[in-house]
Amino acid sequence: MLRKLEISHFIIVDDLNVEFDAGLTVLTGETGAGKSILLEALSLATGKRADTNYVKKNAQKATITAVFDIDNNPVAKQLLQENALDEEICILRRVLEKDGKSKAFCNDKLVTLSFLKKMSLSLLDIHSQHQNQSLLKAESQRKYIDESAGGLALVDELLNVYK
């Protein structure tokens, strides 16, 4: 569950810290209120390709940090464990530089964008107007089935039986 989103020097944002409570989070507001900037920042923190236009004018870099509570998320915990990352919390951070380079971190360790994307599948599900829901994606369907069957450990055990 997303607990905090920190954004600095991103598009038109100087510094922004948003904390989220437990449960369903819905962003609403008038056109131009900044909803899409928050969602774009969150997308970058979870592995979307970056663009040099994301760094605020006159800044050298933009930073986006998303903090997730993973107490009730065995899939996320297992991914962190498999990659030798701390399993108590999941902090995804993306640093975008003005020259187009970017770095991705999970729990303060350098990771690949593909890792962020994989991790994000177990952390959040963004639904917005005119977008397909993740429930329609095969990888999400498998994730939900695996979770209901007892998590990835049971799936791995089953794969070993049929090898």
Backbone as a chain_set.jsonl record, in Angstrom:
{"seq": "MLRKLEISHFIIVDDLNVEFDAGLTVLTGETGAGKSILLEALSLATGKRADTNYVKKNAQKATITAVFDIDNNPVAKQLLQENALDEEICILRRVLEKDGKSKAFCNDKLVTLSFLKKMSLSLLDIHSQHQNQSLLKAESQRKYIDESAGGLALVDELLNVYK", "coords": {"N": [[0.845, -1.165, 0.0], [0.596, 2.168, -0.873], [2.199, 4.617, 0.966], [3.533, 7.06, 1.105], [4.421, 9.764, -1.007], [7.002, 11.481, -2.414], [8.119, 14.318, -4.064], [10.435, 16.157, -5.954], [11.541, 19.003, -7.73], [10.234, 18.392, -10.155], [8.682, 18.6, -13.208], [6.547, 21.08, -12.772], [6.697, 21.212, -10.087], [8.145, 22.178, -7.061], [8.821, 21.143, -4.364], [7.163, 18.452, -2.902], [5.288, 16.621, -0.596], [3.291, 13.926, -0.011], [1.168, 12.185, 2.066], [-0.437, 9.066, 2.535], [-3.362, 7.474, 3.799], [-4.428, 4.292, 5.168], [-6.255, 2.017, 3.079], [-8.563, 2.585, 0.337], [-7.464, 4.877, -2.089], [-8.306, 7.775, -3.715], [-7.81, 10.091, -6.237], [-9.07, 13.163, -6.969], [-10.306, 16.05, -8.691], [-10.37, 19.345, -10.174], [-9.733, 20.061, -13.662], [-6.361, 20.626, -14.342], [-5.528, 20.671, -11.731], [-3.419, 19.114, -10.899], [-3.404, 16.36, -10.71], [-2.537, 14.563, -12.716], [0.197, 15.052, -12.735], [1.032, 13.993, -10.283], [0.389, 11.283, -10.745], [2.035, 10.749, -12.943], [4.558, 11.086, -11.81], [4.483, 8.997, -9.937], [4.321, 6.859, -11.711], [6.858, 7.026, -12.901], [8.458, 6.45, -10.684], [7.893, 3.827, -10.472], [9.016, 2.572, -12.65], [8.581, 3.58, -15.289], [9.755, 4.816, -18.45], [11.937, 7.622, -18.621], [11.971, 11.173, -19.407], [13.706, 14.037, -20.564], [12.289, 16.37, -20.225], [10.956, 16.196, -17.849], [12.429, 17.132, -15.706], [12.441, 19.936, -13.681], [12.501, 23.278, -14.909], [15.54, 25.069, -14.714], [16.578, 23.395, -12.764], [18.845, 20.786, -11.783], [18.32, 18.129, -11.376], [15.592, 15.825, -10.881], [13.717, 14.277, -8.321], [11.937, 11.446, -7.307], [10.199, 9.766, -4.857], [8.688, 6.9, -3.646], [7.002, 5.431, -1.043], [6.19, 2.339, 0.274], [4.035, 0.315, 2.214], [4.51, -2.949, 3.074], [3.567, -4.953, 4.684], [1.366, -6.737, 4.465], [1.866, -8.045, 2.065], [2.938, -10.597, 0.548], [4.092, -11.227, -1.936], [5.572, -8.965, -2.749], [7.381, -8.909, -0.601], [8.755, -11.307, -1.051], [9.974, -10.795, -3.545], [11.72, -8.741, -2.789], [13.314, -10.143, -0.987], [14.467, -12.109, -2.678], [16.16, -10.497, -4.104], [18.009, -9.597, -2.333], [17.284, -7.384, -0.733], [16.165, -5.162, 1.836], [13.398, -6.339, 3.658], [11.354, -5.208, 5.139], [10.181, -2.826, 4.455], [9.309, -0.985, 1.507], [10.949, 1.135, -0.49], [10.857, 2.985, -3.245], [12.835, 4.787, -5.453], [13.511, 7.312, -7.768], [15.817, 9.027, -9.685], [16.12, 11.64, -11.818], [18.105, 13.089, -14.219], [19.069, 16.249, -15.679], [20.408, 15.902, -18.103], [19.282, 13.692, -19.215], [19.906, 11.209, -18.185], [19.11, 8.616, -15.836], [18.548, 7.186, -12.59], [17.639, 4.324, -10.728], [16.316, 3.197, -7.653], [15.853, 0.828, -5.034], [15.01, 0.556, -1.787], [17.316, 2.026, -1.204], [19.285, 0.802, -2.74], [20.873, 0.419, -5.866], [18.931, -0.39, -8.688], [17.429, -2.024, -11.565], [15.295, -0.666, -14.192], [13.504, -2.562, -15.069], [13.265, -4.164, -12.821], [11.947, -2.372, -11.099], [9.508, -2.14, -12.472], [8.567, -4.784, -12.313], [8.347, -5.054, -9.538], [6.43, -3.097, -9.046], [4.081, -4.232, -10.003], [3.212, -5.783, -7.926], [2.66, -3.941, -6.013], [0.928, -1.708, -6.549], [-2.046, -0.57, -8.218], [-3.095, 1.269, -10.737], [-5.872, 3.014, -11.816], [-7.388, 4.813, -14.3], [-9.314, 7.27, -16.064], [-10.452, 6.109, -19.168], [-8.51, 4.094, -19.429], [-7.321, 0.72, -19.679], [-8.02, -1.737, -17.225], [-5.838, -3.356, -14.895], [-6.633, -5.898, -14.321], [-7.327, -7.118, -16.636], [-4.96, -7.882, -17.797], [-2.698, -10.506, -18.517], [-0.446, -11.081, -16.845], [-1.2, -9.891, -14.448], [-3.496, -11.341, -13.838], [-2.378, -13.861, -13.338], [-0.835, -13.218, -11.1], [-2.841, -12.644, -9.178], [-4.106, -15.125, -9.009], [-1.957, -16.737, -8.142], [-1.441, -15.527, -5.648], [-3.831, -16.083, -4.291], [-3.565, -18.78, -4.101], [-1.647, -19.168, -2.241], [0.731, -17.821, -2.602], [3.995, -17.161, -4.148], [5.812, -19.118, -3.336], [4.452, -21.567, -3.213], [3.813, -21.868, -5.902], [6.388, -22.099, -7.01], [7.143, -24.501, -5.795], [5.338, -26.24, -7.02], [6.178, -26.001, -9.691], [8.684, -27.221, -9.479], [7.947, -29.867, -9.027], [6.948, -30.628, -11.492], [9.121, -30.532, -13.21]], "CA": [[0.0, 0.0, 0.0], [1.339, 3.418, -0.964], [2.113, 5.402, 2.193], [4.045, 8.416, 0.937], [4.991, 10.131, -2.301], [7.8, 12.7, -2.302], [8.504, 14.782, -5.398], [11.164, 17.424, -5.947], [12.021, 19.538, -9.01], [9.587, 17.582, -11.19], [7.799, 19.391, -14.066], [6.353, 22.407, -12.177], [6.686, 21.028, -8.64], [9.407, 22.385, -6.347], [8.876, 20.061, -3.38], [5.83, 18.008, -2.494], [5.21, 15.387, 0.179], [1.899, 13.529, 0.191], [1.04, 10.957, 2.847], [-1.7, 8.39, 2.282], [-3.855, 6.605, 4.859], [-4.786, 2.937, 4.76], [-7.502, 1.877, 2.347], [-8.684, 3.076, -1.03], [-7.086, 6.267, -2.32], [-8.853, 8.303, -4.955], [-7.428, 11.47, -6.512], [-10.064, 13.86, -7.78], [-10.097, 17.486, -8.724], [-10.633, 20.008, -11.444], [-8.688, 20.039, -14.672], [-5.252, 21.509, -14.005], [-5.244, 20.64, -10.296], [-2.146, 18.428, -10.67], [-3.563, 14.914, -10.56], [-1.71, 13.848, -13.686], [1.602, 15.186, -12.329], [1.242, 12.981, -9.244], [0.373, 9.958, -11.361], [3.232, 10.629, -13.783], [5.673, 10.881, -10.88], [4.357, 7.638, -9.413], [4.669, 5.962, -12.817], [8.314, 7.044, -13.031], [9.019, 5.741, -9.527], [7.634, 2.399, -10.639], [9.682, 2.0, -13.805], [8.317, 4.162, -16.602], [10.904, 5.498, -19.072], [11.969, 9.047, -18.309], [12.166, 12.154, -20.46], [14.411, 15.202, -20.007], [11.307, 17.425, -19.925], [10.411, 16.009, -16.508], [13.205, 17.908, -14.741], [11.953, 21.319, -13.642], [13.379, 24.288, -15.497], [16.562, 25.621, -13.82], [17.038, 22.394, -11.791], [19.767, 19.813, -12.363], [17.733, 16.795, -11.296], [14.306, 15.64, -10.216], [13.708, 13.058, -7.509], [10.617, 10.95, -6.925], [10.315, 8.666, -3.907], [7.408, 6.306, -3.264], [7.18, 4.543, 0.107], [5.103, 1.369, 0.334], [3.91, -0.601, 3.341], [4.375, -4.286, 2.473], [3.257, -5.916, 5.746], [0.412, -7.744, 3.99], [2.154, -8.271, 0.651], [3.972, -11.639, 0.47], [4.757, -11.21, -3.242], [6.585, -7.909, -2.677], [8.417, -9.359, 0.34], [9.562, -12.339, -1.694], [10.806, -10.124, -4.549], [12.792, -8.055, -2.078], [14.202, -11.178, -0.438], [15.201, -12.708, -3.788], [17.131, -9.527, -4.595], [18.826, -9.189, -1.183], [16.876, -6.045, -0.304], [15.443, -5.162, 3.102], [12.026, -6.796, 3.415], [10.399, -4.605, 6.061], [9.536, -1.685, 3.802], [9.746, -0.863, 0.116], [11.105, 2.53, -0.883], [11.292, 3.102, -4.631], [13.268, 6.157, -5.712], [13.988, 7.553, -9.127], [16.51, 10.3, -9.838], [16.19, 12.004, -13.229], [19.037, 14.195, -14.407], [18.746, 17.158, -16.781], [21.01, 15.411, -19.346], [18.542, 12.535, -19.699], [20.249, 9.994, -17.437], [18.302, 8.404, -14.64], [18.934, 6.074, -11.719], [16.514, 3.746, -10.001], [16.73, 2.593, -6.391], [14.881, 0.178, -4.162], [15.603, 0.515, -0.455], [18.629, 2.679, -1.333], [20.222, 0.044, -3.566], [20.666, 0.623, -7.292], [18.208, -1.48, -9.349], [17.074, -1.764, -12.961], [13.909, -0.263, -14.425], [12.675, -3.771, -15.162], [12.957, -4.568, -11.447], [10.897, -1.47, -10.603], [8.244, -2.522, -13.112], [8.142, -6.054, -11.724], [7.942, -4.775, -8.164], [5.209, -2.284, -9.036], [2.912, -5.09, -10.23], [2.734, -6.299, -6.647], [2.474, -2.845, -5.061], [-0.196, -0.808, -6.777], [-2.853, -0.732, -9.414], [-3.632, 2.59, -11.044], [-6.981, 3.029, -12.761], [-7.764, 6.174, -14.641], [-10.304, 7.384, -17.114], [-10.099, 5.629, -20.5], [-7.413, 3.124, -19.433], [-7.698, -0.647, -19.327], [-7.676, -2.122, -15.875], [-4.806, -4.397, -14.875], [-7.273, -7.204, -14.22], [-7.406, -7.667, -17.981], [-3.62, -8.28, -18.218], [-2.38, -11.886, -18.13], [0.474, -11.135, -15.71], [-1.96, -9.56, -13.244], [-4.373, -12.471, -13.543], [-1.557, -14.901, -12.71], [-0.468, -12.726, -9.769], [-3.981, -12.818, -8.28], [-4.303, -16.566, -8.811], [-0.847, -17.203, -7.307], [-1.647, -15.04, -4.289], [-4.935, -16.804, -3.663], [-3.125, -20.165, -3.904], [-0.635, -19.232, -1.192], [1.937, -17.07, -2.936], [4.956, -17.679, -5.116], [6.499, -20.309, -2.831], [3.669, -22.719, -3.635], [3.973, -21.962, -7.357], [7.737, -22.635, -7.229], [7.111, -25.913, -5.396], [4.607, -26.942, -8.073], [7.061, -26.044, -10.866], [9.728, -28.224, -9.242], [7.351, -31.194, -9.153], [6.733, -30.941, -12.903], [10.349, -30.407, -14.007]], "C": [[0.898, 1.238, 0.0], [1.11, 4.237, 0.305], [2.53, 6.845, 2.001], [4.597, 8.577, -0.47], [5.695, 11.476, -2.114], [8.306, 13.064, -3.689], [9.297, 16.073, -5.246], [11.682, 17.74, -7.341], [11.496, 18.74, -10.203], [8.534, 18.421, -11.909], [7.64, 20.801, -13.495], [6.419, 22.361, -10.648], [8.074, 21.292, -8.06], [9.632, 21.221, -5.387], [7.466, 19.743, -2.926], [5.948, 16.7, -1.742], [3.737, 15.1, 0.433], [1.896, 12.221, 0.963], [-0.366, 10.402, 2.648], [-2.064, 7.515, 3.469], [-4.164, 5.229, 4.288], [-6.111, 2.956, 4.005], [-7.43, 2.451, 0.948], [-8.292, 4.542, -1.11], [-7.599, 6.681, -3.685], [-8.397, 9.748, -5.085], [-8.487, 12.087, -7.417], [-9.733, 15.339, -7.78], [-10.372, 18.039, -10.103], [-9.475, 19.825, -12.403], [-7.615, 21.049, -14.288], [-4.878, 21.513, -12.537], [-3.941, 19.915, -9.967], [-2.229, 16.927, -10.49], [-2.615, 14.148, -11.473], [-0.222, 13.965, -13.361], [1.926, 14.162, -11.249], [1.305, 11.587, -9.842], [1.586, 9.723, -12.245], [4.456, 10.379, -12.912], [5.65, 9.463, -10.325], [4.719, 6.614, -10.481], [6.182, 5.894, -13.023], [8.983, 6.292, -11.885], [8.844, 4.239, -9.655], [8.072, 1.87, -12.006], [9.393, 2.563, -15.174], [9.579, 4.842, -17.138], [10.79, 6.996, -18.851], [12.224, 9.889, -19.551], [12.85, 13.369, -19.823], [13.457, 16.339, -19.647], [10.721, 17.312, -18.523], [11.162, 16.815, -15.45], [12.777, 19.369, -14.833], [12.989, 22.276, -14.213], [14.274, 24.878, -14.401], [16.99, 24.661, -12.709], [17.953, 21.412, -12.512], [19.199, 18.397, -12.348], [16.384, 16.841, -10.599], [14.374, 14.322, -9.453], [12.273, 12.717, -7.137], [10.826, 9.75, -6.012], [8.91, 8.198, -3.529], [7.674, 5.274, -2.166], [5.947, 3.651, 0.226], [5.187, 0.543, 1.609], [3.668, -1.981, 2.74], [4.07, -5.359, 3.511], [2.363, -7.052, 5.265], [0.612, -8.066, 2.517], [3.272, -9.304, 0.504], [4.727, -11.648, -0.858], [5.87, -10.166, -3.241], [7.719, -8.322, -1.743], [9.33, -10.394, -0.302], [10.477, -11.734, -2.769], [11.98, -9.398, -3.903], [13.811, -9.06, -1.541], [15.061, -11.794, -1.538], [16.305, -11.79, -4.32], [17.984, -8.926, -3.482], [18.553, -7.743, -0.76], [16.106, -6.175, 1.007], [13.97, -5.469, 2.845], [10.972, -6.14, 4.298], [9.58, -3.488, 5.422], [10.026, -1.656, 2.361], [9.751, 0.613, -0.257], [11.673, 2.55, -2.294], [11.643, 4.559, -4.888], [13.829, 6.239, -7.12], [14.602, 8.933, -9.162], [16.678, 10.545, -11.333], [17.111, 13.203, -13.368], [18.685, 14.98, -15.659], [19.268, 16.643, -18.122], [20.336, 14.145, -19.884], [18.859, 11.234, -18.984], [19.314, 9.852, -16.24], [18.841, 7.211, -13.87], [17.701, 5.626, -10.964], [17.04, 3.044, -8.757], [15.548, 1.897, -5.731], [15.578, -0.001, -2.821], [17.07, 0.953, -0.482], [19.693, 1.852, -2.041], [19.854, 0.242, -5.029], [19.997, -0.605, -7.905], [17.912, -1.073, -10.794], [15.622, -1.29, -13.06], [12.999, -1.475, -14.511], [12.342, -4.305, -13.772], [11.849, -3.689, -10.872], [9.541, -1.842, -11.18], [7.687, -3.803, -12.51], [7.627, -5.845, -10.306], [6.616, -4.03, -8.13], [3.949, -3.113, -9.274], [2.343, -5.634, -8.927], [2.381, -5.189, -5.657], [1.25, -1.974, -5.296], [-0.866, -1.094, -8.111], [-3.532, 0.609, -9.677], [-4.715, 2.456, -12.107], [-7.305, 4.485, -13.048], [-8.735, 6.146, -15.818], [-9.722, 6.928, -18.446], [-8.882, 4.698, -20.546], [-7.969, 1.747, -19.105], [-7.264, -0.945, -17.907], [-6.696, -3.275, -15.916], [-5.417, -5.792, -14.777], [-7.365, -7.887, -15.583], [-6.054, -8.141, -18.503], [-3.29, -9.663, -17.668], [-1.471, -11.95, -16.91], [-0.219, -10.786, -14.398], [-2.877, -10.706, -12.848], [-3.586, -13.575, -12.839], [-1.185, -14.49, -11.287], [-1.606, -12.972, -8.778], [-4.251, -14.301, -7.994], [-3.222, -17.13, -7.899], [-1.033, -16.783, -5.855], [-2.758, -15.81, -3.587], [-4.574, -18.265, -3.392], [-2.018, -20.263, -2.86], [0.675, -18.57, -1.544], [2.877, -17.798, -3.863], [5.659, -18.94, -4.646], [5.769, -21.57, -3.28], [3.789, -22.935, -5.145], [5.337, -22.555, -7.688], [7.799, -24.122, -6.889], [6.425, -26.751, -6.476], [5.455, -27.059, -9.335], [8.153, -27.089, -10.698], [9.206, -29.645, -9.378], [7.242, -31.59, -10.619], [7.95, -30.777, -13.772], [10.89, -31.758, -14.418]], "O": [[1.843, 1.332, 0.784], [-0.031, 4.516, 0.674], [1.98, 7.751, 2.628], [5.165, 7.647, -1.045], [5.084, 12.468, -1.715], [8.854, 12.224, -4.402], [8.896, 16.974, -4.509], [12.194, 16.867, -8.043], [12.237, 18.453, -11.143], [7.591, 18.902, -11.279], [8.512, 21.643, -13.709], [6.213, 23.382, -9.992], [9.06, 20.706, -8.506], [10.537, 20.411, -5.587], [6.678, 20.634, -2.61], [6.626, 15.776, -2.191], [3.024, 15.917, 1.015], [2.548, 11.257, 0.561], [-1.347, 11.144, 2.599], [-1.196, 6.888, 4.077], [-4.16, 5.033, 3.072], [-6.973, 3.797, 4.257], [-6.35, 2.763, 0.446], [-8.733, 5.355, -0.297], [-7.349, 6.01, -4.687], [-8.571, 10.543, -4.162], [-8.759, 11.579, -8.505], [-8.958, 15.81, -6.948], [-10.578, 17.3, -11.065], [-8.367, 19.475, -11.996], [-7.922, 22.193, -13.95], [-4.003, 22.276, -12.127], [-3.409, 20.08, -8.869], [-1.233, 16.286, -10.154], [-1.967, 13.193, -11.044], [0.546, 13.059, -13.685], [2.982, 13.53, -11.293], [2.177, 10.795, -9.485], [2.11, 8.611, -12.292], [5.297, 9.545, -13.247], [6.688, 8.805, -10.254], [5.358, 5.606, -10.181], [6.724, 4.822, -13.291], [9.963, 5.577, -12.096], [9.562, 3.467, -9.02], [7.567, 0.848, -12.471], [9.928, 2.051, -16.157], [10.375, 5.378, -16.367], [9.699, 7.566, -18.888], [12.634, 9.385, -20.597], [12.591, 13.687, -18.663], [13.805, 17.191, -18.83], [10.057, 18.238, -18.056], [10.595, 17.147, -14.409], [12.753, 19.96, -15.913], [14.192, 22.103, -14.023], [13.811, 25.151, -13.294], [17.702, 25.073, -11.794], [17.84, 21.233, -13.724], [19.545, 17.569, -13.19], [16.078, 17.76, -9.839], [15.017, 13.37, -9.895], [11.5, 13.575, -6.712], [11.553, 8.82, -6.363], [8.057, 8.997, -3.144], [8.477, 4.358, -2.345], [4.816, 4.134, 0.273], [6.267, 0.127, 2.028], [2.72, -2.164, 1.977], [4.285, -6.544, 3.257], [2.585, -8.208, 5.624], [-0.352, -8.329, 1.798], [4.435, -8.93, 0.352], [5.893, -12.042, -0.896], [6.985, -10.447, -3.681], [8.89, -8.109, -2.058], [10.546, -10.356, -0.112], [11.638, -12.13, -2.881], [13.1, -9.439, -4.411], [15.02, -8.845, -1.634], [16.263, -11.981, -1.347], [17.272, -12.261, -4.918], [18.604, -7.878, -3.66], [19.477, -6.983, -0.467], [15.466, -7.197, 1.252], [13.369, -4.921, 1.921], [9.797, -6.494, 4.206], [8.436, -3.241, 5.803], [11.057, -2.248, 2.043], [8.704, 1.256, -0.33], [12.825, 2.178, -2.515], [10.86, 5.458, -4.584], [14.531, 5.341, -7.586], [13.987, 9.904, -8.72], [17.306, 9.748, -12.031], [16.915, 14.22, -12.704], [18.078, 14.447, -16.588], [18.664, 16.903, -19.163], [20.772, 13.59, -20.893], [18.145, 10.247, -19.162], [18.799, 10.836, -15.709], [19.504, 6.338, -14.431], [16.838, 6.429, -10.607], [18.076, 2.38, -8.796], [14.401, 2.324, -5.857], [16.625, -0.644, -2.743], [17.936, 0.332, 0.134], [20.88, 2.166, -1.951], [18.677, 0.235, -5.391], [20.437, -1.732, -7.674], [18.122, 0.075, -11.186], [14.826, -1.485, -12.141], [11.849, -1.423, -14.074], [11.254, -4.841, -13.562], [10.922, -4.189, -10.234], [8.539, -1.858, -10.464], [6.492, -3.903, -12.23], [6.595, -6.396, -9.924], [5.771, -4.303, -7.278], [2.87, -2.749, -8.806], [1.148, -5.913, -8.829], [1.858, -5.468, -4.578], [0.602, -1.546, -4.341], [-0.319, -1.761, -8.99], [-4.425, 1.026, -8.939], [-4.498, 1.86, -13.163], [-7.476, 5.286, -12.129], [-8.932, 5.117, -16.465], [-8.614, 7.324, -18.807], [-8.282, 4.533, -21.609], [-8.943, 1.609, -18.364], [-6.237, -0.444, -17.449], [-6.71, -4.08, -16.848], [-4.759, -6.772, -15.126], [-7.471, -9.111, -15.659], [-6.004, -8.754, -19.569], [-3.563, -9.96, -16.505], [-1.689, -12.778, -16.025], [0.134, -11.325, -13.349], [-3.021, -11.011, -11.665], [-4.062, -14.158, -11.864], [-1.215, -15.313, -10.372], [-1.372, -13.45, -7.668], [-4.585, -14.674, -6.87], [-3.516, -17.906, -6.991], [-0.813, -17.575, -4.939], [-2.631, -16.15, -2.411], [-5.198, -18.916, -2.555], [-1.501, -21.354, -2.622], [1.657, -18.754, -0.825], [2.596, -18.91, -4.31], [6.066, -19.758, -5.471], [6.408, -22.541, -3.686], [3.859, -24.075, -5.604], [5.438, -23.423, -8.555], [8.425, -24.905, -7.602], [6.885, -27.845, -6.803], [5.453, -28.105, -9.984], [8.513, -27.771, -11.657], [9.943, -30.537, -9.799], [7.421, -32.76, -10.959], [7.83, -30.874, -14.993], [11.918, -31.833, -15.092]]}, "num_chains": 1, "name": "protein.A"}
